[in-house]
Amino acid sequence: MCSGEPTGAHVVASVLNSTETWSDCGQAISSGSFRFTFYPDPLGTHYEAKADLHQVGGGFGGHFWYTHTRNEDHLGGPGGLMDIDGTWTLGEQMDLAQVWVQVPDTGAQTKNAHYVIHGALGGPYDRYLDQADNNGKWVSLGAYKFTSTPSVSLTNYTPGGTGDDDIALGAVAFQPVDGTYVSDSIEGDAFFDEDQNIDTRPESSMFNTPLKSRQDLHDWATKTSQKIIGLPTCIDVGSPTCVKPETKAAVEKWNADVEAAGTSTTDHPDGHSIPQWIHFANPYTDRPTSDSKPSWFGTDDAAYKMYNKATVSYIKTSGGKIINGSQSVSYDDRTADTHIPDFVRNFFAALQKDYGTQPPDLDYVAKDLNVHNGQWVTTTTNSDGTLPGRAYQSIGVRPVITDDNDKAVTDNSGTCVAVMHTAGGSIGYRPALADQHLTDSVADWVNRVSNDTGSSDNPVALMSQEIRNMFFKPGLTGSIFGQAPPIWQELDFKSCADGTIKKVSGAPVLRSSYMPSQYLYRNGKAIDLGGSYTGSSAPITTGDFYHFSGPATPPSTEDPYSNCTITSGHSGNPWSVNISAPSPNPGADPDSTHFCNAPDKTPDPEYTH
């Protein structure tokens, strides 16, 4: 095949320009360069993969190479002895271009050839091609906006490669295209507002916690603190009938915060509310004040609770159509931090100074903290009070070009690109309460407070017990936080060539858990659940702590522990996380996820993390 390349394309051959191919095509004509990368043995003296590289006087331009696919068990993969990487590099710059690969009609048997596009904005881009199903064809790998020299690489690594299937390296072409590059970013940001009503369901009575209503919390804090404040101050020697000065001062400060906050959701000074002193809330100073996305959303893990972001890109023609293959998407998500309340940390420090009671050891090791990446992390809770949220598995789909009626199209007549991504996780207390060393350390601290203050029933010792029961006690009747339901967000939308964001099948652009409040942005500006700009600083949904706080009795759709479905609204969750009775599992790290808007849709592996 000496001709037939895409119209106007710049072809990079599998050999250097002017190389004699000894075929009917004569000398190779190439608009760039091609090179191999091999990996040596441990001594650096032999390149065994070269023995499995072959060339044929066929394919486009009269030359191509072939080798065999291999996985790690067959010495393939990055740096493997039998790994071969080929790279085609264009000898000039381009702006918008469609990338094509020519699959020879022989020597191309793999169904999973992995190409990588380099030099494109937002890249590199991984593309997979069934060579066996495309013998003798030019196949598009998509259209891109290039910001540096375009190149394409192909490896002989495949997950199932056994050294049997051929993989071919023929010609690559870069075809300039006319059009406009579009990049659209949609981001959901969850924010726990200090004005949130945190009254709970009656079912929370099964837990040994004052977290039943704002009034219960206020009364608990007032009663616990006033018992200590009412004691005389010990000057030298501690006694169960008096309290030392640093401890008393720390409790007085907590009491003052509690009184300033009161029980109203709104009638309180800024920075003083029940969600604030219990450290559920993000700082009120981080609340959005305009329709622009705050810079701290997604960057300061104390300023939000989670985010989920999808960035779609494509090239559209002057006629308002999307070039097939130009569509791309990247997804990003993060579950942010929980913080131990200041009054608890101040109490730890005061007891250490007054009574010599060492605080509990709250550092722990856990995986998938903030990001679901399988990495194990040691926290710095002792020094900063931070309990990183645990990110659960996130799922997404490949971008699909559709028409205005949500029908997928494979030619160049599409007008929108549809994407979908689901993400979220748990508050930081759950993985913390799964660490036995941490919970044992808090229990030991309670015992030491009793010993150091002279009894287990004096007000200071009783406060240590209340702190454990509220925040750190494991078990079914322990801290309510060990059974906290997940928070989640699901993005489901189309970015369209007419400049709009549209719903898919009538579903909102963002679905989310009951908690907390949600903000939604397009390219940094606030939008509503239909994708239209709002010009407002207000959240698109307000947190509902009542329905979030526990399972429904009897079970109903308004339950954060049920499976989310197409019609379940804020109810349920994508991981089937449920109340674990009689054996709680605060360390749950589910490895199975489903889409709420499409429970039967299969996520694409490359977008599952």
Coordinates of C-alpha atoms in Angstrom, one line a residue:
M1 CA 0.0 0.0 0.0
C2 CA 1.9 3.0 -1.3
S3 CA -0.9 5.6 -1.0
G4 CA -4.4 6.1 0.5
E5 CA -3.4 8.0 3.6
P6 CA -6.0 10.4 5.1
T7 CA -6.4 13.5 3.0
G8 CA -3.8 16.2 3.8
A9 CA -2.2 14.0 6.5
H10 CA 1.5 14.2 7.3
V11 CA 2.7 10.6 7.5
V12 CA 5.5 9.4 9.8
A13 CA 6.9 6.1 8.6
S14 CA 8.3 3.2 10.6
V15 CA 11.8 3.9 9.2
L16 CA 13.7 7.1 8.4
N17 CA 12.9 9.2 5.4
S18 CA 14.5 7.9 2.2
T19 CA 15.2 4.5 3.6
E20 CA 15.0 1.8 0.9
T21 CA 12.1 -0.5 1.7
W22 CA 12.8 -3.0 -1.1
S23 CA 9.1 -3.0 -1.9
D24 CA 7.1 -1.6 -4.8
C25 CA 6.9 1.7 -2.9
G26 CA 10.6 2.3 -3.2
Q27 CA 12.2 4.6 -0.6
A28 CA 10.2 5.5 2.5
I29 CA 8.7 9.0 2.6
S30 CA 8.4 10.2 6.2
S31 CA 7.5 13.6 7.8
G32 CA 9.2 12.8 11.0
S33 CA 11.2 10.2 12.9
F34 CA 10.7 6.8 14.4
R35 CA 12.7 5.1 17.2
F36 CA 12.7 2.1 19.4
T37 CA 13.4 1.8 23.1
F38 CA 14.8 -1.4 24.5
Y39 CA 15.7 -2.4 28.0
P40 CA 19.0 -4.2 28.9
D41 CA 19.7 -7.1 31.1
P42 CA 21.0 -6.4 34.7
L43 CA 24.6 -6.3 33.3
G44 CA 23.6 -3.7 30.7
T45 CA 25.2 -5.8 27.9
H46 CA 22.3 -7.6 26.2
Y47 CA 19.0 -6.4 24.7
E48 CA 17.1 -9.7 24.5
A49 CA 13.9 -8.1 23.0
K50 CA 15.8 -7.3 19.8
A51 CA 15.7 -11.0 19.0
D52 CA 11.9 -10.8 18.8
L53 CA 11.6 -7.8 16.5
H54 CA 10.9 -8.4 12.8
Q55 CA 10.3 -6.3 9.7
V56 CA 8.2 -6.8 6.6
G57 CA 8.2 -5.1 3.2
G58 CA 4.5 -4.5 3.4
G59 CA 1.9 -2.2 5.0
F60 CA 1.7 1.5 4.2
G61 CA 4.7 2.7 2.4
G62 CA 6.2 -0.7 2.1
H63 CA 7.5 -1.3 5.6
F64 CA 6.4 -2.2 9.1
W65 CA 7.7 -3.9 12.2
Y66 CA 6.1 -6.6 14.3
T67 CA 6.9 -8.3 17.6
H68 CA 4.8 -10.2 20.2
T69 CA 2.7 -9.0 23.1
R70 CA 3.9 -9.8 26.6
N71 CA 2.9 -9.2 30.2
E72 CA 5.0 -9.3 33.3
D73 CA 5.0 -13.0 33.4
H74 CA 6.5 -13.1 30.0
L75 CA 9.2 -10.4 30.6
G76 CA 7.1 -7.5 29.4
G77 CA 6.0 -4.3 31.0
P78 CA 8.0 -1.1 31.8
G79 CA 11.7 -2.0 31.9
G80 CA 11.1 -5.6 31.1
L81 CA 13.7 -7.6 29.2
M82 CA 11.3 -8.3 26.3
D83 CA 9.5 -4.9 26.4
I84 CA 9.7 -2.9 23.1
D85 CA 8.4 0.7 22.8
G86 CA 8.1 2.4 19.4
T87 CA 7.7 6.2 19.0
W88 CA 6.7 8.2 16.0
T89 CA 7.5 11.9 16.2
L90 CA 6.3 14.5 13.7
G91 CA 9.0 16.7 12.4
E92 CA 7.0 19.9 12.7
Q93 CA 4.5 21.7 15.0
M94 CA 0.7 21.4 14.6
D95 CA -2.2 23.0 16.4
L96 CA -5.4 21.0 15.8
A97 CA -4.8 17.5 14.3
Q98 CA -6.4 14.1 14.0
V99 CA -4.1 11.2 14.7
W100 CA -4.3 8.1 12.6
V101 CA -2.5 4.7 12.7
Q102 CA -2.2 2.3 9.8
V103 CA -2.7 -1.3 10.8
P104 CA -1.0 -3.7 8.4
D105 CA -3.0 -6.6 7.0
T106 CA -0.6 -9.1 8.5
G107 CA 1.4 -9.3 11.7
A108 CA -1.3 -7.5 13.7
Q109 CA -3.2 -9.9 15.9
T110 CA -3.5 -8.2 19.3
K111 CA -6.9 -6.9 20.4
N112 CA -5.4 -4.5 22.9
A113 CA -2.7 -2.4 21.4
H114 CA -1.9 0.5 23.8
Y115 CA -1.0 3.8 22.0
V116 CA -0.2 7.0 23.9
I117 CA -0.6 10.4 22.3
H118 CA 2.0 12.9 23.5
G119 CA 2.3 16.7 23.1
A120 CA -1.5 17.4 23.3
L121 CA -3.1 19.8 25.7
G122 CA -4.4 17.8 28.8
G123 CA -2.4 14.7 27.8
P124 CA -0.8 12.4 27.5
Y125 CA -3.8 10.4 26.3
D126 CA -4.0 6.6 26.4
R127 CA -5.8 5.0 23.5
Y128 CA -6.5 1.3 22.9
L129 CA -7.0 -0.4 19.5
D130 CA -8.1 -3.8 18.4
Q131 CA -5.5 -4.4 15.6
A132 CA -7.0 -7.8 14.7
D133 CA -10.3 -6.2 13.8
N134 CA -8.7 -3.4 11.7
N135 CA -6.2 -5.2 9.5
G136 CA -5.3 -3.1 6.4
K137 CA -7.1 0.1 7.7
W138 CA -6.2 3.6 8.7
V139 CA -7.8 4.0 12.2
S140 CA -8.3 7.3 14.0
L141 CA -7.0 7.7 17.6
G142 CA -8.8 11.0 18.0
A143 CA -8.2 14.7 17.3
Y144 CA -6.3 16.9 19.7
K145 CA -4.9 20.4 20.3
F146 CA -1.1 20.1 20.3
T147 CA 0.9 22.5 22.4
S148 CA 4.3 20.8 21.7
T149 CA 5.7 18.4 19.1
P150 CA 3.1 15.7 18.4
S151 CA 4.2 12.1 18.9
V152 CA 2.7 8.7 19.3
S153 CA 4.1 5.7 21.2
L154 CA 3.1 2.0 21.1
T155 CA 4.3 -0.7 23.5
N156 CA 4.2 -4.5 23.1
Y157 CA 2.9 -4.8 26.7
T158 CA -0.6 -6.1 27.1
P159 CA -2.1 -7.5 30.4
G160 CA -2.8 -10.8 28.7
G161 CA 0.3 -11.0 26.5
T162 CA 1.9 -14.4 26.4
G163 CA 4.4 -13.9 23.6
D164 CA 2.1 -15.5 21.0
D165 CA 0.0 -12.6 19.4
D166 CA 1.7 -10.3 16.9
I167 CA 1.6 -6.6 17.4
A168 CA 2.4 -4.4 14.4
L169 CA 4.1 -1.0 14.2
G170 CA 3.4 0.6 10.9
A171 CA 2.8 4.2 9.9
V172 CA 1.2 7.1 11.8
A173 CA -0.3 10.1 10.3
F174 CA -1.2 13.6 11.7
Q175 CA -4.0 15.3 9.8
P176 CA -4.5 19.0 10.3
V177 CA -8.2 19.8 11.1
D178 CA -10.2 23.0 11.0
G179 CA -12.3 23.7 14.1
T180 CA -12.3 25.0 17.6
Y181 CA -10.9 23.3 20.7
V182 CA -13.4 23.2 23.6
S183 CA -12.6 22.4 27.2
D184 CA -15.4 22.3 29.8
S185 CA -14.9 21.6 33.5
I186 CA -17.8 20.8 35.8
E187 CA -17.0 20.5 39.6
G188 CA -19.1 19.7 42.6
D189 CA -17.9 20.9 45.9
A190 CA -19.3 19.8 49.3
F191 CA -19.2 22.3 52.1
F192 CA -20.4 21.8 55.7
D193 CA -21.9 25.1 56.8
E194 CA -21.8 26.3 60.4
D195 CA -25.5 27.2 60.1
Q196 CA -26.4 23.5 59.4
N197 CA -29.2 22.1 61.5
I198 CA -27.7 18.9 63.1
D199 CA -30.8 17.5 64.8
T200 CA -30.8 13.7 64.2
R201 CA -33.3 10.9 63.7
P202 CA -34.8 9.2 66.8
E203 CA -32.9 6.0 65.7
S204 CA -29.6 7.7 66.9
S205 CA -30.7 6.8 70.5
M206 CA -29.1 3.4 69.9
F207 CA -25.7 5.1 70.2
N208 CA -24.3 6.4 73.5
T209 CA -24.1 9.9 72.3
P210 CA -25.5 13.4 73.0
L211 CA -25.7 13.9 69.3
K212 CA -29.5 13.7 69.2
S213 CA -30.5 17.4 68.8
R214 CA -28.9 20.8 69.1
Q215 CA -30.5 21.2 72.5
D216 CA -29.2 17.9 73.7
L217 CA -25.7 18.8 72.5
H218 CA -25.9 22.2 74.1
D219 CA -27.2 20.7 77.4
W220 CA -24.5 18.0 77.4
A221 CA -21.7 20.5 76.8
T222 CA -23.0 23.0 79.4
K223 CA -23.6 20.3 82.1
T224 CA -20.2 18.6 81.5
S225 CA -18.2 21.9 81.5
Q226 CA -20.1 23.6 84.4
K227 CA -19.3 20.6 86.7
I228 CA -15.6 21.3 86.3
I229 CA -15.9 25.1 86.3
G230 CA -17.8 24.9 89.6
L231 CA -14.9 23.2 91.3
P232 CA -12.4 25.3 93.3
T233 CA -9.0 25.7 91.7
C234 CA -6.2 23.5 93.0
I235 CA -3.0 25.4 93.4
D236 CA -0.4 22.8 94.2
V237 CA -1.7 19.3 94.8
G238 CA -4.4 17.8 92.7
S239 CA -7.6 16.4 94.3
P240 CA -10.9 14.9 93.1
T241 CA -12.6 17.9 94.7
C242 CA -10.7 20.6 92.9
V243 CA -9.4 21.3 89.4
K244 CA -6.0 22.6 88.3
P245 CA -5.8 26.0 86.6
E246 CA -4.9 25.1 83.0
T247 CA -7.7 22.5 82.9
K248 CA -10.2 24.9 84.3
A249 CA -9.2 27.6 81.8
A250 CA -9.6 25.1 78.9
V251 CA -13.0 24.1 80.0
E252 CA -14.1 27.7 80.7
K253 CA -13.2 28.5 77.1
W254 CA -15.2 25.6 75.8
N255 CA -18.2 26.7 78.0
A256 CA -17.9 30.2 76.6
D257 CA -17.9 28.9 73.0
V258 CA -21.0 26.7 73.8
E259 CA -22.9 29.6 75.3
A260 CA -22.0 32.0 72.5
A261 CA -23.2 29.4 70.0
G262 CA -26.5 28.7 71.7
T263 CA -28.9 26.4 69.8
S264 CA -30.1 28.5 66.9
T265 CA -28.9 27.6 63.4
T266 CA -28.6 31.2 62.4
D267 CA -28.9 33.5 65.5
H268 CA -25.3 33.2 66.7
P269 CA -22.1 35.2 66.1
D270 CA -20.1 34.2 63.0
G271 CA -17.7 31.4 63.9
H272 CA -19.8 30.3 66.9
S273 CA -22.3 27.6 66.3
I274 CA -22.8 24.0 67.4
P275 CA -21.4 22.5 64.2
Q276 CA -18.4 24.8 64.6
W277 CA -17.4 24.0 68.2
I278 CA -17.9 20.3 67.5
H279 CA -15.8 20.8 64.4
F280 CA -18.2 19.3 61.9
A281 CA -18.4 22.6 60.0
N282 CA -15.9 24.1 57.6
P283 CA -14.9 27.7 58.6
Y284 CA -17.5 30.2 57.8
T285 CA -14.8 32.3 56.2
D286 CA -14.4 29.6 53.6
R287 CA -18.1 29.9 52.5
P288 CA -18.4 31.1 48.9
T289 CA -19.3 34.8 48.8
S290 CA -19.8 35.1 45.0
D291 CA -20.6 33.0 42.0
S292 CA -16.9 32.2 41.5
K293 CA -15.5 29.0 42.9
P294 CA -13.2 29.7 45.9
S295 CA -9.6 28.9 45.3
W296 CA -9.5 26.8 48.5
F297 CA -12.1 24.4 47.3
G298 CA -10.1 21.3 46.3
T299 CA -6.8 22.7 47.6
D300 CA -7.3 23.2 51.4
D301 CA -8.6 20.0 52.9
A302 CA -10.0 21.9 55.9
A303 CA -12.1 24.1 53.7
Y304 CA -14.5 21.6 52.1
K305 CA -15.6 18.0 52.5
M306 CA -15.2 16.5 49.1
Y307 CA -15.0 17.4 45.4
N308 CA -15.7 15.6 42.2
K309 CA -14.6 17.1 38.9
A310 CA -15.0 16.1 35.2
T311 CA -13.1 18.0 32.5
V312 CA -14.3 17.3 28.9
S313 CA -12.5 18.3 25.8
Y314 CA -13.2 18.0 22.1
I315 CA -12.9 19.7 18.7
K316 CA -16.0 21.2 17.1
T317 CA -16.4 22.2 13.5
S318 CA -17.6 25.6 12.2
G319 CA -20.9 23.9 11.6
G320 CA -21.4 23.0 15.3
K321 CA -20.5 19.3 15.0
I322 CA -18.0 17.4 17.1
I323 CA -15.1 15.6 15.3
N324 CA -15.4 11.9 16.2
G325 CA -12.5 10.7 18.2
S326 CA -11.6 14.2 19.5
Q327 CA -13.6 13.7 22.7
S328 CA -11.7 13.2 25.9
V329 CA -12.3 13.4 29.6
S330 CA -10.3 13.5 32.8
Y331 CA -11.9 12.9 36.2
D332 CA -10.6 14.0 39.6
D333 CA -12.0 13.6 43.1
R334 CA -10.9 13.9 46.7
T335 CA -12.4 13.3 50.1
A336 CA -11.2 16.0 52.6
D337 CA -10.5 16.0 56.3
T338 CA -12.3 15.8 59.6
H339 CA -10.8 17.6 62.6
I340 CA -10.9 16.8 66.3
P341 CA -12.7 19.6 68.1
D342 CA -10.5 22.3 69.7
F343 CA -12.0 21.8 73.1
V344 CA -10.9 18.1 73.0
R345 CA -7.3 18.9 72.0
N346 CA -7.2 21.8 74.5
F347 CA -8.4 19.4 77.2
F348 CA -5.6 16.9 76.2
A349 CA -3.0 19.6 76.5
A350 CA -4.3 21.1 79.8
L351 CA -4.3 17.7 81.5
Q352 CA -0.8 17.1 80.4
K353 CA 0.4 20.4 81.8
D354 CA -1.6 20.2 85.0
Y355 CA -1.5 16.5 85.9
G356 CA 1.2 15.1 83.7
T357 CA -1.3 13.0 81.9
Q358 CA 0.1 12.2 78.4
P359 CA -2.5 12.5 75.7
P360 CA -3.6 9.4 73.8
D361 CA -1.6 8.4 70.7
L362 CA -4.0 9.3 67.9
D363 CA -1.6 8.8 64.9
Y364 CA -2.5 5.8 62.8
V365 CA -1.8 4.1 59.5
A366 CA -4.5 3.6 56.9
K367 CA -4.9 3.4 53.2
D368 CA -6.9 5.4 50.7
L369 CA -6.9 8.5 52.8
N370 CA -8.2 11.5 50.8
V371 CA -7.6 9.7 47.5
H372 CA -8.5 6.1 46.6
N373 CA -5.0 5.0 45.4
G374 CA -4.2 2.0 47.5
Q375 CA -1.4 3.9 49.3
W376 CA -0.9 3.6 53.1
V377 CA -0.5 6.8 55.0
T378 CA 0.6 7.6 58.5
T379 CA -1.5 10.5 59.9
T380 CA -0.3 13.5 61.9
T381 CA -3.3 13.6 64.2
N382 CA -1.3 14.0 67.4
S383 CA 0.2 17.3 66.1
D384 CA -2.6 18.8 64.1
G385 CA -5.8 17.1 65.1
T386 CA -6.5 16.0 61.5
L387 CA -8.4 12.8 60.7
P388 CA -8.1 12.4 56.9
G389 CA -11.3 11.3 55.1
R390 CA -11.2 8.0 53.4
A391 CA -11.9 8.0 49.7
Y392 CA -13.9 5.1 48.4
Q393 CA -13.6 3.6 44.9
S394 CA -14.6 6.1 42.2
I395 CA -16.0 5.1 38.8
G396 CA -16.5 6.8 35.5
V397 CA -17.2 6.2 31.8
R398 CA -15.5 7.0 28.6
P399 CA -16.8 10.2 26.9
V400 CA -19.5 9.4 24.3
I401 CA -20.5 11.7 21.4
T402 CA -24.3 12.0 21.2
D403 CA -26.9 13.9 19.4
D404 CA -29.3 16.3 21.1
N405 CA -31.6 13.4 22.1
D406 CA -28.8 11.5 24.0
K407 CA -28.4 8.9 21.2
A408 CA -24.7 7.9 20.7
V409 CA -23.3 8.7 17.2
T410 CA -20.1 7.4 15.6
D411 CA -19.8 9.7 12.6
N412 CA -19.1 13.4 12.7
S413 CA -22.7 14.4 13.2
G414 CA -22.7 14.6 17.0
T415 CA -23.4 17.7 19.0
C416 CA -22.6 16.8 22.6
V417 CA -20.2 14.8 24.7
A418 CA -21.7 12.8 27.6
V419 CA -19.8 11.8 30.7
M420 CA -20.5 10.3 34.1
H421 CA -18.4 10.0 37.3
T422 CA -19.3 8.9 40.9
A423 CA -17.0 9.5 43.9
G424 CA -17.0 10.0 47.6
G425 CA -16.0 8.4 50.9
S426 CA -16.3 8.6 54.7
I427 CA -15.5 11.1 57.4
G428 CA -12.1 10.8 59.0
Y429 CA -13.5 9.2 62.2
R430 CA -14.4 5.9 60.5
P431 CA -10.8 4.8 59.5
A432 CA -9.6 6.2 62.8
L433 CA -12.0 4.1 64.8
A434 CA -10.9 1.1 62.9
D435 CA -7.4 1.4 64.4
Q436 CA -7.3 -0.6 67.6
H437 CA -4.2 1.0 68.8
L438 CA -5.9 4.4 68.6
T439 CA -9.1 3.3 70.4
D440 CA -7.1 1.4 73.0
S441 CA -4.9 4.4 73.5
V442 CA -7.9 6.6 74.2
A443 CA -9.3 4.0 76.7
D444 CA -6.0 3.9 78.4
W445 CA -5.9 7.7 78.6
V446 CA -9.3 7.7 80.3
N447 CA -8.0 5.3 82.9
R448 CA -4.9 7.5 83.4
V449 CA -7.0 10.6 83.8
S450 CA -9.0 8.9 86.6
N451 CA -5.7 7.8 88.3
D452 CA -4.1 11.2 87.9
T453 CA -7.1 13.2 89.1
G454 CA -7.8 10.9 92.1
S455 CA -11.0 9.1 91.1
S456 CA -13.1 7.9 88.2
D457 CA -16.2 9.9 89.2
N458 CA -14.8 13.4 89.6
P459 CA -15.9 15.9 86.9
V460 CA -12.5 16.0 85.1
A461 CA -12.5 12.2 84.8
L462 CA -16.1 12.1 83.8
M463 CA -15.3 14.6 81.0
S464 CA -12.6 12.3 79.7
Q465 CA -15.1 9.5 79.6
E466 CA -17.6 11.7 77.7
I467 CA -15.0 12.5 75.1
R468 CA -14.3 8.9 74.6
N469 CA -17.9 7.9 74.3
M470 CA -18.7 10.8 71.9
F471 CA -15.7 10.5 69.6
F472 CA -13.5 7.5 70.1
K473 CA -15.4 4.5 71.6
P474 CA -15.6 1.5 69.2
G475 CA -18.5 -0.9 68.9
L476 CA -22.1 -0.9 68.1
T477 CA -23.1 1.3 71.0
G478 CA -19.9 3.4 70.7
S479 CA -19.3 6.6 68.9
I480 CA -21.9 7.3 66.3
F481 CA -19.1 8.3 63.9
G482 CA -18.0 4.7 63.5
Q483 CA -21.2 4.1 61.6
A484 CA -21.4 7.4 59.7
P485 CA -22.8 6.9 56.2
P486 CA -20.8 7.9 53.1
I487 CA -20.8 11.3 51.4
W488 CA -21.0 11.1 47.7
Q489 CA -21.4 13.0 44.4
E490 CA -22.4 11.9 41.0
L491 CA -21.7 14.0 37.9
D492 CA -23.9 13.2 34.9
F493 CA -24.0 15.7 32.0
K494 CA -23.3 16.6 28.4
S495 CA -21.0 19.3 27.2
C496 CA -22.5 20.5 23.9
A497 CA -21.0 22.3 20.8
D498 CA -23.6 25.1 21.1
G499 CA -21.9 26.2 24.4
T500 CA -24.3 24.7 26.8
I501 CA -24.2 22.1 29.6
K502 CA -27.2 19.7 29.3
K503 CA -28.8 17.0 31.4
V504 CA -28.6 13.4 30.3
S505 CA -32.0 11.6 30.2
G506 CA -33.5 14.3 32.4
A507 CA -31.2 13.6 35.4
P508 CA -29.6 16.5 37.3
V509 CA -26.1 17.4 36.5
L510 CA -25.1 16.6 40.1
R511 CA -26.6 14.1 42.5
S512 CA -25.3 13.9 46.0
S513 CA -25.8 12.5 49.5
Y514 CA -28.0 14.2 52.1
M515 CA -24.9 15.9 53.5
P516 CA -23.4 18.4 53.3
S517 CA -24.4 21.4 51.2
Q518 CA -23.4 21.3 47.6
Y519 CA -21.9 23.9 45.2
L520 CA -21.6 23.3 41.5
Y521 CA -19.4 25.2 39.1
R522 CA -18.7 25.3 35.4
N523 CA -15.3 26.6 34.5
G524 CA -15.2 28.2 37.9
K525 CA -18.6 29.9 37.8
A526 CA -21.7 28.7 39.7
I527 CA -24.4 26.7 37.8
D528 CA -27.7 25.1 38.7
L529 CA -28.6 21.4 38.5
G530 CA -29.6 22.0 34.8
G531 CA -26.3 23.4 33.9
S532 CA -27.3 27.1 33.6
Y533 CA -25.3 29.9 35.2
T534 CA -26.9 31.2 38.4
G535 CA -24.8 34.3 39.2
S536 CA -25.3 33.3 42.9
S537 CA -23.1 32.4 45.8
A538 CA -25.8 30.1 47.3
P539 CA -25.5 26.3 47.3
I540 CA -27.6 24.3 44.9
T541 CA -28.6 21.9 47.6
T542 CA -28.6 22.4 51.4
G543 CA -27.5 19.7 53.8
D544 CA -30.1 17.5 55.4
F545 CA -28.5 16.1 58.6
Y546 CA -31.7 14.6 59.9
H547 CA -32.0 12.1 57.1
F548 CA -28.2 11.6 56.9
S549 CA -27.9 10.8 60.6
G550 CA -29.1 7.2 60.7
P551 CA -31.1 4.4 59.1
A552 CA -34.8 4.8 58.7
T553 CA -37.2 2.7 60.9
P554 CA -38.9 0.9 59.2
P555 CA -36.6 1.0 56.2
S556 CA -37.6 3.5 53.6
T557 CA -36.2 5.3 50.6
E558 CA -35.1 8.2 52.9
D559 CA -32.1 6.2 54.2
P560 CA -28.4 6.9 53.6
Y561 CA -27.6 3.2 54.0
S562 CA -29.7 1.9 51.2
N563 CA -28.5 1.4 47.6
C564 CA -29.0 4.6 45.6
T565 CA -31.1 4.1 42.5
I566 CA -32.3 6.2 39.6
T567 CA -35.2 7.6 41.6
S568 CA -33.7 7.6 45.2
G569 CA -32.6 11.3 45.2
H570 CA -30.2 11.9 48.0
S571 CA -31.0 8.6 49.6
G572 CA -28.7 5.5 49.6
N573 CA -25.0 5.4 48.5
P574 CA -23.1 3.9 45.5
W575 CA -21.1 1.4 47.6
S576 CA -23.9 -0.5 49.4
V577 CA -22.4 0.7 52.7
N578 CA -24.9 -0.3 55.4
I579 CA -25.2 -0.3 59.2
S580 CA -23.0 -3.1 60.4
A581 CA -24.8 -4.8 63.2
P582 CA -23.9 -6.5 65.5
S583 CA -20.3 -6.0 64.4
P584 CA -19.6 -2.5 63.2
N585 CA -17.0 -2.1 60.4
P586 CA -15.8 1.5 60.6
G587 CA -12.8 0.6 58.4
A588 CA -15.0 -0.3 55.4
D589 CA -13.2 0.4 52.2
P590 CA -15.6 -1.0 49.5
D591 CA -14.2 -2.2 46.2
S592 CA -17.5 -2.3 44.4
T593 CA -19.4 0.8 43.2
H594 CA -22.4 1.5 41.0
F595 CA -23.8 4.5 39.3
C596 CA -26.9 5.9 41.0
N597 CA -28.4 7.2 37.8
A598 CA -27.6 4.0 36.0
P599 CA -27.1 1.1 38.4
D600 CA -26.7 -1.4 35.5
K601 CA -24.2 0.6 33.6
T602 CA -20.7 -0.9 33.6
P603 CA -17.9 1.5 34.5
D604 CA -14.9 1.7 32.2
P605 CA -11.8 0.2 33.8
E606 CA -9.5 3.1 32.9
Y607 CA -11.8 5.5 34.9
T608 CA -12.1 3.2 38.0
H609 CA -9.9 4.2 40.9

